[in-house]
XYZ file of C-alpha atoms in Angstrom:
712
model
C -164.947 -99.964 -98.298
C -163.364 -103.161 -100.193
C -159.929 -102.659 -101.450
C -157.857 -104.544 -103.747
C -154.015 -104.816 -103.850
C -152.566 -102.893 -106.688
C -151.122 -106.215 -108.072
C -154.654 -107.788 -108.188
C -156.183 -104.537 -109.721
C -153.420 -104.529 -112.451
C -154.143 -108.234 -113.276
C -157.711 -107.813 -113.602
C -157.293 -104.610 -115.804
C -154.754 -106.085 -118.085
C -155.786 -109.727 -118.365
C -159.603 -109.611 -118.076
C -160.811 -106.248 -119.139
C -160.563 -104.799 -122.784
C -158.692 -101.419 -123.063
C -161.591 -99.222 -122.281
C -161.726 -95.811 -120.875
C -163.597 -95.443 -117.441
C -165.261 -92.161 -116.671
C -167.082 -90.525 -113.832
C -169.726 -87.892 -114.874
C -170.403 -84.865 -112.682
C -173.939 -85.783 -112.551
C -173.052 -89.205 -110.842
C -171.040 -87.382 -108.142
C -173.832 -84.918 -107.414
C -176.580 -87.882 -107.215
C -174.294 -89.890 -105.044
C -174.244 -86.972 -102.482
C -178.080 -87.302 -102.268
C -177.928 -90.773 -100.894
C -177.484 -91.885 -97.387
C -173.923 -92.442 -95.949
C -174.497 -96.255 -95.911
C -175.915 -96.111 -99.404
C -172.917 -94.158 -100.654
C -170.577 -97.006 -99.258
C -172.229 -99.745 -101.154
C -172.343 -97.601 -104.326
C -168.681 -96.719 -104.215
C -167.869 -100.346 -103.707
C -169.750 -101.257 -106.842
C -168.009 -98.502 -108.634
C -164.820 -100.010 -107.754
C -165.962 -103.439 -109.277
C -167.147 -101.765 -112.522
C -163.781 -100.055 -113.022
C -161.764 -103.219 -112.245
C -163.955 -105.571 -114.182
C -166.105 -103.839 -116.864
C -167.177 -106.693 -118.602
C -167.587 -109.023 -115.813
C -170.944 -110.726 -115.329
C -171.186 -109.947 -111.643
C -171.661 -106.393 -112.525
C -175.200 -107.292 -114.111
C -175.352 -104.613 -116.875
C -178.807 -104.354 -118.243
C -179.684 -102.304 -121.359
C -182.490 -99.724 -120.811
C -184.802 -100.540 -123.711
C -187.153 -97.557 -123.187
C -184.371 -94.857 -122.807
C -183.984 -92.450 -125.581
C -180.211 -93.105 -125.483
C -179.664 -96.767 -126.455
C -176.184 -96.614 -124.783
C -177.667 -96.321 -121.353
C -177.428 -99.380 -119.107
C -178.314 -100.001 -115.483
C -176.134 -101.719 -112.978
C -177.733 -103.242 -109.884
C -176.174 -102.204 -106.684
C -178.538 -103.916 -104.261
C -182.370 -104.648 -104.331
C -183.237 -100.929 -104.548
C -180.201 -98.894 -105.812
C -179.211 -98.701 -109.554
C -176.331 -97.010 -111.273
C -176.889 -95.663 -114.626
C -173.949 -96.191 -116.926
C -173.352 -95.205 -120.461
C -171.475 -97.558 -122.734
C -170.300 -96.257 -126.150
C -167.309 -97.673 -128.235
C -164.497 -97.980 -125.825
C -166.036 -95.785 -123.226
C -167.896 -96.695 -120.040
C -169.058 -93.840 -117.830
C -171.061 -93.652 -114.600
C -173.602 -91.124 -115.047
C -176.244 -91.312 -112.373
C -177.214 -93.327 -109.134
C -180.515 -93.513 -107.415
C -183.418 -95.665 -106.067
C -184.587 -97.932 -108.887
C -187.792 -96.039 -110.189
C -185.867 -92.703 -109.911
C -182.888 -93.810 -111.584
C -184.838 -95.263 -114.539
C -186.813 -92.093 -114.838
C -183.623 -89.980 -114.875
C -182.396 -91.973 -117.811
C -185.673 -92.222 -119.635
C -185.523 -88.898 -121.350
C -181.688 -88.011 -121.397
C -179.192 -88.562 -124.160
C -175.373 -87.962 -124.112
C -174.156 -86.383 -127.508
C -171.774 -83.991 -128.952
C -172.760 -80.509 -129.337
C -172.831 -79.733 -133.097
C -171.042 -76.359 -132.596
C -168.905 -76.461 -129.613
C -167.860 -80.188 -130.014
C -168.286 -80.981 -126.189
C -170.127 -84.078 -124.808
C -173.289 -83.015 -123.055
C -176.024 -84.793 -120.986
C -179.251 -83.451 -122.407
C -182.835 -83.822 -121.157
C -184.528 -84.358 -124.446
C -187.525 -82.030 -125.363
C -189.535 -81.423 -128.412
C -187.868 -78.891 -130.728
C -191.256 -77.256 -131.562
C -191.482 -73.680 -130.276
C -195.062 -74.296 -129.128
C -193.879 -76.956 -126.584
C -192.745 -75.320 -123.637
C -190.367 -76.847 -121.013
C -192.328 -75.354 -118.252
C -195.646 -76.670 -119.218
C -197.180 -73.426 -120.378
C -197.884 -71.791 -123.811
C -195.164 -69.531 -125.096
C -197.856 -66.775 -125.359
C -198.020 -66.883 -121.521
C -194.415 -66.018 -121.007
C -193.747 -62.709 -119.405
C -192.328 -59.921 -121.651
C -189.265 -59.442 -119.277
C -186.932 -61.908 -121.025
C -183.384 -62.295 -119.717
C -181.637 -63.533 -122.902
C -183.871 -62.106 -125.573
C -180.724 -60.361 -127.135
C -178.833 -63.455 -127.704
C -179.302 -65.041 -131.173
C -178.983 -68.748 -132.105
C -175.341 -68.427 -133.024
C -174.301 -67.032 -129.785
C -176.292 -69.460 -127.798
C -174.705 -72.270 -129.788
C -171.125 -70.833 -128.955
C -171.894 -71.277 -125.084
C -173.355 -74.912 -125.635
C -177.188 -74.459 -125.771
C -178.658 -77.332 -127.492
C -180.794 -76.568 -130.423
C -184.041 -77.695 -128.981
C -183.450 -75.357 -126.028
C -182.679 -72.214 -127.929
C -186.264 -70.994 -127.901
C -186.796 -71.534 -124.343
C -183.581 -69.679 -123.365
C -184.591 -66.653 -125.486
C -188.162 -66.671 -123.880
C -187.046 -67.283 -120.244
C -187.869 -64.640 -117.590
C -186.718 -64.352 -113.964
C -189.190 -66.811 -112.708
C -188.286 -69.526 -115.058
C -184.485 -69.059 -114.766
C -183.664 -71.699 -112.227
C -185.836 -74.352 -113.787
C -184.206 -73.675 -117.151
C -180.593 -73.796 -115.758
C -181.249 -77.134 -114.109
C -182.441 -78.619 -117.391
C -179.532 -77.248 -119.417
C -176.005 -78.764 -119.864
C -173.834 -77.628 -117.156
C -171.471 -75.414 -119.548
C -174.475 -73.816 -120.945
C -176.003 -73.096 -117.536
C -172.802 -71.608 -116.170
C -172.513 -69.142 -119.126
C -176.112 -68.092 -118.937
C -175.638 -67.460 -114.971
C -172.488 -65.332 -115.975
C -174.638 -63.430 -118.657
C -177.360 -62.870 -116.200
C -174.951 -61.424 -113.542
C -173.506 -59.160 -116.028
C -170.097 -60.839 -116.032
C -169.780 -62.382 -119.504
C -167.815 -60.627 -122.445
C -168.786 -60.494 -126.156
C -165.775 -62.786 -126.774
C -167.348 -65.440 -124.702
C -170.366 -65.508 -127.124
C -168.238 -66.121 -130.316
C -167.431 -69.766 -131.140
C -163.787 -70.186 -130.991
C -161.745 -71.360 -134.038
C -160.515 -75.032 -133.348
C -156.864 -75.489 -132.934
C -154.953 -78.377 -134.460
C -154.663 -79.849 -130.991
C -158.513 -79.664 -130.662
C -158.874 -81.557 -134.046
C -156.318 -84.111 -133.132
C -158.140 -84.909 -129.905
C -161.707 -84.853 -131.299
C -163.604 -87.888 -130.651
C -167.112 -89.381 -131.623
C -168.852 -88.396 -128.377
C -166.851 -85.153 -127.483
C -165.557 -86.635 -124.285
C -161.893 -85.071 -125.135
C -163.162 -81.493 -125.445
C -161.440 -79.347 -122.618
C -164.872 -78.372 -121.127
C -166.133 -82.137 -121.191
C -162.958 -83.302 -119.628
C -163.824 -81.495 -116.353
C -167.323 -82.755 -116.280
C -166.519 -86.406 -117.386
C -163.417 -87.240 -115.346
C -161.291 -89.911 -116.946
C -160.181 -92.376 -114.209
C -157.089 -94.458 -114.868
C -156.496 -96.181 -111.597
C -157.785 -96.948 -108.357
C -156.613 -93.974 -106.636
C -158.080 -91.725 -109.233
C -161.507 -93.371 -108.461
C -161.040 -92.812 -104.744
C -160.495 -89.083 -105.517
C -163.382 -88.839 -107.834
C -165.712 -90.440 -105.520
C -164.568 -88.997 -102.188
C -164.021 -85.394 -103.450
C -167.555 -84.102 -104.198
C -168.458 -82.657 -100.759
C -165.088 -80.717 -100.629
C -165.088 -79.846 -104.432
C -167.061 -76.689 -104.132
C -164.820 -75.308 -101.404
C -161.860 -74.997 -103.550
C -163.309 -75.440 -107.276
C -162.791 -72.215 -109.126
C -166.060 -71.436 -111.239
C -165.736 -69.385 -114.534
C -167.226 -66.238 -113.246
C -164.544 -66.232 -110.416
C -161.534 -67.249 -112.561
C -161.038 -63.894 -114.348
C -160.570 -62.128 -111.186
C -157.729 -64.363 -109.978
C -155.501 -63.515 -113.101
C -155.870 -59.638 -113.293
C -152.766 -57.725 -112.790
C -152.780 -54.688 -110.790
C -150.493 -51.625 -109.936
C -150.787 -51.641 -106.135
C -153.916 -52.692 -104.179
C -157.014 -54.303 -105.630
C -160.149 -55.812 -104.131
C -162.815 -58.325 -104.881
C -166.187 -58.360 -102.959
C -169.585 -59.942 -103.093
C -172.301 -61.319 -100.732
C -171.817 -64.480 -98.752
C -171.397 -67.641 -101.018
C -169.990 -65.771 -103.972
C -166.586 -67.267 -103.534
C -164.339 -64.458 -102.380
C -162.325 -67.011 -100.361
C -162.210 -69.324 -103.499
C -160.728 -66.264 -105.501
C -158.282 -65.510 -102.731
C -156.846 -69.164 -102.689
C -156.702 -69.415 -106.409
C -155.135 -65.990 -106.526
C -152.332 -67.080 -104.276
C -151.951 -70.235 -106.418
C -151.763 -68.325 -109.654
C -149.168 -65.863 -108.397
C -147.059 -68.845 -107.427
C -147.410 -70.479 -110.804
C -146.539 -67.170 -112.533
C -143.244 -67.043 -110.523
C -142.296 -69.842 -108.153
C -139.633 -67.835 -106.714
C -141.930 -65.238 -105.048
C -143.032 -65.469 -101.433
C -146.766 -65.160 -100.911
C -148.834 -64.475 -97.783
C -152.448 -65.509 -97.507
C -153.876 -63.909 -94.281
C -157.008 -63.007 -92.471
C -157.823 -61.708 -88.863
C -158.714 -64.558 -86.608
C -156.842 -67.980 -85.917
C -160.224 -69.926 -86.975
C -160.416 -68.338 -90.287
C -156.620 -68.784 -90.973
C -156.952 -72.626 -90.034
C -159.809 -72.816 -92.563
C -157.757 -71.192 -95.175
C -154.841 -73.639 -94.599
C -157.131 -76.575 -94.899
C -158.494 -75.288 -98.139
C -155.098 -74.516 -99.472
C -153.868 -77.986 -98.760
C -156.665 -79.574 -100.736
C -156.258 -77.117 -103.481
C -152.531 -77.684 -103.850
C -152.544 -81.367 -102.704
C -150.439 -82.211 -105.881
C -148.053 -79.393 -105.431
C -146.253 -79.483 -102.143
C -143.574 -76.962 -103.506
C -146.269 -74.302 -103.790
C -147.434 -75.025 -100.229
C -143.918 -74.105 -99.045
C -144.088 -70.858 -100.824
C -147.393 -69.920 -99.471
C -147.690 -68.927 -95.937
C -150.904 -68.763 -94.095
C -151.358 -66.500 -90.953
C -153.858 -64.566 -89.048
C -152.476 -61.150 -88.841
C -151.798 -61.108 -85.195
C -149.958 -64.357 -85.525
C -147.877 -62.680 -88.436
C -146.868 -59.843 -85.984
C -146.167 -62.229 -83.181
C -143.798 -64.310 -85.368
C -141.892 -61.393 -86.525
C -141.543 -60.173 -82.927
C -140.415 -63.823 -81.790
C -137.724 -63.851 -84.507
C -136.333 -60.719 -82.969
C -136.559 -62.016 -79.461
C -139.536 -59.960 -78.282
C -142.304 -61.217 -76.501
C -144.896 -58.606 -75.645
C -147.478 -58.860 -72.895
C -150.921 -58.041 -74.652
C -153.581 -56.554 -72.529
C -156.737 -58.667 -72.047
C -160.254 -57.250 -72.804
C -161.394 -57.655 -69.141
C -158.249 -55.782 -68.049
C -158.766 -52.968 -70.389
C -162.374 -52.489 -69.344
C -161.233 -52.392 -65.707
C -158.597 -49.792 -66.593
C -161.048 -47.582 -68.416
C -163.502 -47.695 -65.441
C -160.769 -46.948 -62.813
C -159.501 -44.126 -65.036
C -163.203 -42.677 -65.378
C -163.523 -42.712 -61.622
C -160.200 -41.071 -61.079
C -160.873 -38.352 -63.563
C -164.410 -37.997 -62.094
C -165.869 -38.358 -65.587
C -168.718 -40.794 -64.963
C -171.232 -39.882 -67.653
C -170.203 -42.336 -70.118
C -171.082 -46.037 -70.506
C -168.410 -48.667 -70.390
C -169.365 -49.835 -73.730
C -168.983 -46.424 -75.414
C -165.536 -46.048 -73.621
C -164.296 -49.376 -74.842
C -165.531 -48.789 -78.315
C -164.132 -45.412 -78.478
C -160.645 -46.641 -77.200
C -160.612 -49.623 -79.618
C -161.794 -47.932 -82.795
C -160.309 -44.471 -82.408
C -157.710 -43.876 -79.604
C -155.866 -47.186 -79.748
C -156.364 -48.190 -83.382
C -155.343 -44.740 -84.839
C -152.660 -44.255 -82.462
C -153.804 -40.918 -80.891
C -151.135 -39.543 -78.537
C -152.188 -36.117 -77.404
C -155.376 -34.170 -76.754
C -154.735 -32.051 -79.769
C -154.792 -35.077 -82.128
C -158.014 -36.216 -80.496
C -159.798 -32.829 -80.894
C -158.456 -32.299 -84.405
C -159.552 -35.919 -85.516
C -162.404 -36.532 -87.874
C -164.749 -39.155 -86.546
C -163.570 -41.758 -89.199
C -167.002 -43.346 -89.530
C -167.927 -43.048 -85.937
C -171.600 -42.126 -85.518
C -171.415 -40.443 -82.154
C -170.841 -36.724 -82.502
C -168.405 -35.226 -79.845
C -167.849 -31.729 -79.115
C -164.560 -30.247 -77.930
C -165.460 -30.156 -74.266
C -166.624 -33.878 -74.449
C -163.356 -34.908 -76.070
C -161.320 -33.127 -73.382
C -163.230 -35.006 -70.570
C -162.794 -38.248 -72.423
C -159.097 -37.568 -72.966
C -158.710 -37.436 -69.309
C -159.985 -41.108 -69.105
C -157.819 -42.479 -71.956
C -154.687 -40.618 -70.856
C -154.883 -42.291 -67.464
C -155.476 -45.662 -69.090
C -152.259 -45.176 -71.217
C -150.451 -44.534 -68.070
C -151.859 -47.681 -66.377
C -150.830 -49.875 -69.374
C -147.289 -48.338 -69.398
C -146.941 -48.862 -65.676
C -147.828 -52.587 -65.927
C -145.726 -53.091 -69.150
C -148.854 -53.977 -71.035
C -149.531 -53.175 -74.834
C -152.207 -53.625 -77.545
C -151.974 -55.288 -80.880
C -152.752 -51.889 -82.515
C -149.710 -50.443 -80.895
C -147.689 -53.558 -82.027
C -148.595 -52.838 -85.649
C -147.920 -49.110 -85.479
C -144.457 -49.946 -84.121
C -143.909 -52.599 -87.058
C -145.010 -49.903 -89.486
C -141.829 -47.833 -88.281
C -139.401 -50.770 -88.543
C -136.959 -51.435 -91.216
C -138.015 -52.916 -94.477
C -136.880 -56.344 -93.377
C -140.449 -56.650 -91.863
C -141.738 -57.029 -95.495
C -140.913 -60.697 -96.234
C -143.460 -61.238 -99.016
C -143.782 -60.390 -102.653
C -147.668 -60.696 -102.671
C -150.158 -60.440 -99.703
C -153.790 -61.631 -100.040
C -156.231 -60.729 -97.531
C -159.326 -62.731 -96.769
C -162.259 -61.188 -94.894
C -160.765 -57.789 -95.300
C -163.955 -56.081 -94.144
C -162.993 -56.810 -90.445
C -159.294 -55.960 -90.355
C -158.337 -52.921 -88.164
C -157.028 -49.472 -89.371
C -153.733 -50.381 -87.599
C -153.431 -53.747 -89.435
C -154.294 -52.092 -92.830
C -151.818 -49.341 -92.267
C -149.156 -51.963 -91.604
C -149.965 -53.828 -94.847
C -150.213 -50.621 -96.935
C -146.696 -49.443 -95.498
C -144.958 -52.598 -96.476
C -146.740 -53.887 -99.459
C -149.093 -51.188 -100.901
C -146.673 -49.889 -103.593
C -145.607 -53.145 -104.961
C -147.080 -54.655 -108.223
C -149.831 -57.059 -107.264
C -148.774 -56.219 -103.609
C -152.044 -56.260 -102.047
C -155.200 -58.076 -102.844
C -158.268 -57.963 -100.708
C -161.480 -60.204 -100.541
C -164.392 -59.243 -98.387
C -167.952 -58.256 -98.015
C -168.843 -55.061 -96.058
C -172.259 -56.723 -95.578
C -170.511 -59.313 -93.199
C -168.695 -56.627 -91.106
C -169.255 -57.739 -87.560
C -165.979 -56.912 -85.760
C -164.898 -53.465 -86.851
C -166.403 -50.086 -87.181
C -166.059 -48.749 -90.847
C -163.255 -46.282 -91.518
C -161.609 -44.782 -94.671
C -159.138 -47.090 -96.485
C -158.011 -44.246 -98.776
C -156.791 -42.065 -95.821
C -154.284 -44.911 -95.062
C -153.007 -45.132 -98.769
C -155.178 -47.927 -99.947
C -157.192 -46.896 -102.998
C -159.044 -49.669 -104.713
C -161.379 -47.302 -106.679
C -161.368 -48.699 -110.191
C -159.652 -51.896 -109.077
C -162.658 -53.397 -107.329
C -164.848 -56.159 -108.653
C -168.156 -57.597 -107.445
C -168.917 -61.206 -107.701
C -172.617 -61.850 -108.406
C -172.872 -65.592 -108.711
C -173.488 -67.615 -105.427
C -172.105 -71.107 -105.733
C -172.496 -72.118 -102.206
C -175.864 -71.307 -100.880
C -179.163 -72.240 -102.377
C -181.468 -69.683 -103.905
C -184.063 -70.012 -101.282
C -181.537 -69.567 -98.342
C -179.775 -66.582 -100.197
C -182.865 -64.709 -101.034
C -184.247 -64.892 -97.545
C -180.954 -63.965 -95.881
C -180.651 -60.939 -98.170
C -183.840 -59.590 -96.735
C -181.705 -58.757 -93.583
C -179.421 -56.250 -95.528
C -180.044 -53.229 -97.715
C -179.437 -53.554 -101.458
C -176.556 -51.026 -101.308
C -174.206 -50.744 -98.501
C -171.453 -48.042 -98.200
C -167.903 -48.505 -97.122
C -165.701 -46.244 -95.017
C -164.848 -44.093 -98.167
C -168.596 -43.561 -98.835
C -168.391 -45.851 -101.901
C -171.666 -47.714 -102.352
C -171.569 -51.431 -103.110
C -174.686 -52.676 -105.078
C -175.707 -56.295 -103.660
C -178.626 -56.487 -106.034
C -178.447 -58.941 -109.084
C -176.769 -61.836 -107.104
C -177.911 -65.227 -108.410
C -177.496 -68.729 -106.759
C -176.885 -71.537 -109.154
C -178.987 -74.106 -107.351
C -182.401 -74.295 -105.595
C -183.109 -76.107 -102.427
C -185.707 -76.238 -99.723
C -187.326 -73.184 -97.982
C -185.508 -72.181 -94.848
C -187.683 -72.864 -91.725
C -188.132 -70.094 -89.266
C -189.896 -71.238 -86.082
C -190.849 -69.542 -82.713
C -191.395 -71.734 -79.719
C -193.157 -71.455 -76.546
C -190.131 -72.536 -74.401
C -186.687 -73.923 -74.673
C -187.930 -77.445 -74.274
C -190.115 -77.229 -77.376
C -187.196 -75.496 -79.375
C -184.851 -78.306 -78.358
C -187.321 -80.808 -79.712
C -187.744 -78.884 -82.994
C -184.010 -78.636 -83.337
C -183.527 -82.358 -82.520
C -186.105 -83.563 -85.087
C -184.440 -81.341 -87.820
C -180.940 -82.825 -86.946
C -182.306 -86.343 -87.213
C -183.931 -85.472 -90.550
C -180.527 -84.221 -92.026
C -178.545 -87.269 -90.948
C -181.518 -89.553 -92.428
C -180.919 -87.871 -95.722
C -177.318 -88.567 -95.844
C -175.679 -85.579 -94.258
C -172.974 -86.568 -91.809
C -172.971 -84.820 -88.358
C -169.724 -82.892 -89.132
C -171.529 -81.223 -92.068
C -174.121 -79.914 -89.683
C -173.638 -76.529 -87.738
C -175.610 -75.096 -84.721
C -174.925 -71.435 -83.905
C -176.120 -69.137 -81.026
C -175.508 -65.535 -80.289
C -173.340 -65.941 -77.009
C -171.602 -68.660 -75.095
C -174.141 -68.549 -72.546
C -176.475 -70.091 -74.937
C -174.218 -73.211 -75.471
C -176.473 -75.290 -73.241
C -179.458 -74.862 -75.455
C -177.383 -75.923 -78.452
C -175.869 -78.983 -76.733
C -179.261 -80.109 -75.363
C -180.847 -80.199 -78.856
C -177.901 -82.007 -80.236
C -177.937 -84.592 -77.367
C -181.620 -85.110 -77.735
C -181.073 -86.173 -81.439
C -178.725 -88.699 -80.208
C -175.619 -87.194 -81.430
C -172.393 -85.543 -79.725
C -171.455 -81.970 -80.155
C -168.099 -80.273 -80.369
C -167.372 -76.583 -79.962
C -165.626 -75.062 -82.944
C -162.163 -73.969 -82.292
C -159.384 -72.497 -84.477
C -157.885 -75.789 -84.954
C -161.010 -77.017 -86.666
C -160.249 -80.527 -85.438
C -163.584 -81.724 -84.453
C -164.351 -85.462 -85.309
C -166.489 -86.658 -88.280
C -169.167 -88.133 -85.712
C -169.894 -84.858 -83.957
C -171.930 -81.752 -84.748
C -170.279 -78.604 -84.653
C -171.705 -75.734 -82.507
C -170.483 -72.262 -81.532
C -171.141 -68.614 -81.468
C -172.384 -66.686 -84.707
C -168.946 -65.097 -84.685
C -167.210 -68.445 -84.749
C -169.227 -69.256 -87.882
C -167.628 -66.526 -89.838
C -165.847 -67.847 -92.886
C -166.879 -71.431 -92.549
C -169.638 -73.525 -94.519
C -171.788 -76.187 -93.679
C -174.381 -78.276 -95.714
C -177.024 -77.741 -92.921
C -177.114 -74.978 -90.444
C -179.591 -74.363 -87.525
C -179.306 -70.918 -85.975
C -181.175 -71.030 -82.551
C -181.924 -68.954 -79.384
C -182.705 -66.133 -81.607
C -184.741 -64.446 -78.680
C -185.857 -61.048 -78.303
C -183.068 -60.182 -75.879
C -180.414 -62.027 -77.945
C -180.679 -60.250 -81.196
C -179.818 -57.371 -80.979
C -177.891 -58.428 -77.733
C -179.535 -56.660 -74.760
C -176.306 -56.399 -72.875
C -174.725 -54.690 -75.648
C -177.662 -52.353 -76.382
C -177.931 -51.136 -72.789
C -174.323 -49.781 -72.824
C -175.371 -46.995 -75.241
C -177.850 -44.004 -75.242
C -177.050 -42.068 -78.295
C -179.198 -42.943 -81.308
C -176.300 -43.057 -83.681
C -174.436 -45.631 -81.551
C -177.662 -47.825 -81.315
C -178.187 -47.726 -84.960
C -174.582 -48.842 -85.488
C -175.124 -51.762 -83.042
C -178.397 -52.731 -84.801
C -176.791 -52.789 -88.208
C -173.821 -55.111 -86.868
C -176.215 -57.422 -85.041
C -178.373 -57.839 -88.333
C -175.104 -58.601 -90.069
C -174.186 -60.987 -87.603
C -177.299 -63.024 -88.074
C -176.820 -62.728 -92.055
C -173.410 -64.284 -91.516
C -174.770 -67.205 -89.431
C -177.503 -67.897 -91.859
C -175.383 -67.760 -94.937
C -173.192 -70.481 -93.706
C -175.786 -72.954 -94.898
C -175.625 -74.673 -98.248
C -178.597 -76.647 -98.455
C -180.865 -76.580 -95.360
C -181.380 -73.804 -92.750
C -183.374 -73.781 -89.589
C -183.795 -70.586 -87.544
C -185.528 -70.731 -84.038
C -186.361 -68.675 -81.120
C -188.323 -68.570 -78.061
C -191.278 -66.276 -77.214
C -191.640 -63.167 -79.296
C -188.252 -63.880 -80.858
C -185.801 -61.507 -82.328
C -187.446 -58.652 -84.303
C -184.967 -59.596 -87.142
C -186.784 -62.845 -87.720
C -189.870 -61.023 -88.985
C -187.618 -59.359 -91.672
C -186.047 -62.736 -92.341
C -189.500 -64.288 -92.983
């Protein structure tokens, strides 16, 4: 991209350009994303030219004579691409960009005007005001009786920014017409209607606020100085500001706080609280902004933002740095850790360096202990699961404790004699660990629970992906932070629980009943992807305290293409399908680093890499550092995809033996255990599919996973 020296830029602005305001509309940013990477580069260069020399003849402004708004002009980028600009008074605003005919078509029926009630500038697709003219091309008599907004009167709709000519269409809209309606309305009206449909809007939001003296002072002819308009029509004062406006769109949604989410960041709680919601509803965004909000309330407080893996912690750190880019002092006050890293840091400060047993070592110890005790009627998978989720996680030290313990969400029923046999195995395993001076993270957290209060270094703790933390980790957090005002804030989705068996939070002193909120608006994933992924899970899911979470009523704010689910005859055919799909994504302007390819296990990495290479691209395995280069496609296991987002996702190798994983299923014989595995395997596929924002491809070979038939 061409750059001008600051001196030259200043000269052009002061000597050759009238004192005009230069703005970038949100619609311009969104349309820019739909162009190819090369097209985006030349459009950005032209945007700089316009900003620096608005009145210059080189920019070739042409008035659009056939547009309903006579302030719309076109700017030639090349022989095919046109920018639609709006010139009014001392304001020049870039509003849209596309190929010639499509750009002109967009501008033809749109106007920019001030809403007569709210006073905010709006871009409106002009329609006839007659009630007999329907925006969906059908007669009003044909509309279904189940109307979403029938209870809202004209005054209430005006208060949230609905233009007059759309009032009838809003009041007669049913669910099938909802997305078409919201796409046609100004953004502020769409946001409020989405909130209302999701049940998250208050009566106060439906009342037109009384203008303040400041509002009156800032009032302008077009309504661009209105607070809501300022976030949709960004005023750009210098070259750096333009860079930010043009380069930020792809990252914007990863840290931008939407209205439905905002209220949950600022609530005050006595003790612990939780926000939940399905994939894409912005739980992580709420967690990030919660941290920023608490810092703003009292900059002297220390804040911890944490999760349960290195990869997720690295992703949180990246997003926090984007969010707080202009506030380095806040970054210094907010620590980001994965929980094991937090414990490790504390131990190192005290000169301790524990030797943690590996999963392979532990399985070996359990096998040896079973043979030694002559108790060989239990599968290795069951033994490991019982050790991880019961014995180790809950710190069981005696047979009596084990026999008295409720199953804590475990599906397998065990009698006293069975527990006596199993205890022989676990007791021997404990001895083997002690003999070799090995320990576990669960034991580490239990020891920290007993430590002096100096362990508690933070005033506020925010936990992301909370559904997958262990009981030992939760107990540690509850012990040191649970009784503080706004001490613990959890964000998670029990529908995405893929690492841990469920357990009771209240038994550990974490009671979020009455302090739990559910997000219902999906800002990340298209309606088509979300709706199909939701088919994998039940409408209601219970947590470890038997509290049901209702997942119905979730709404996506944008539509996209239908997910493709394809079964192939062999791996060669699958590689070709995935390769063609990758090439299509890149041809449509999506960069390689915005594409993710996921498989069930590392053994399937070869299939992912073959498809990537066949498309002419390079691939890089996701790691916790998230340091892949921009020219490579990310690939990894479905587990590694957790908490991440991509514009386009391919979930491949979904074969019959892969989902549910055959190696995992054959380790168990009890029906209850098998059902639990089935549940987590479904949730794993759900997690992988919902990493996609715009495009999703799911493939398998042969008969394919049985879950694909539900997904389709």
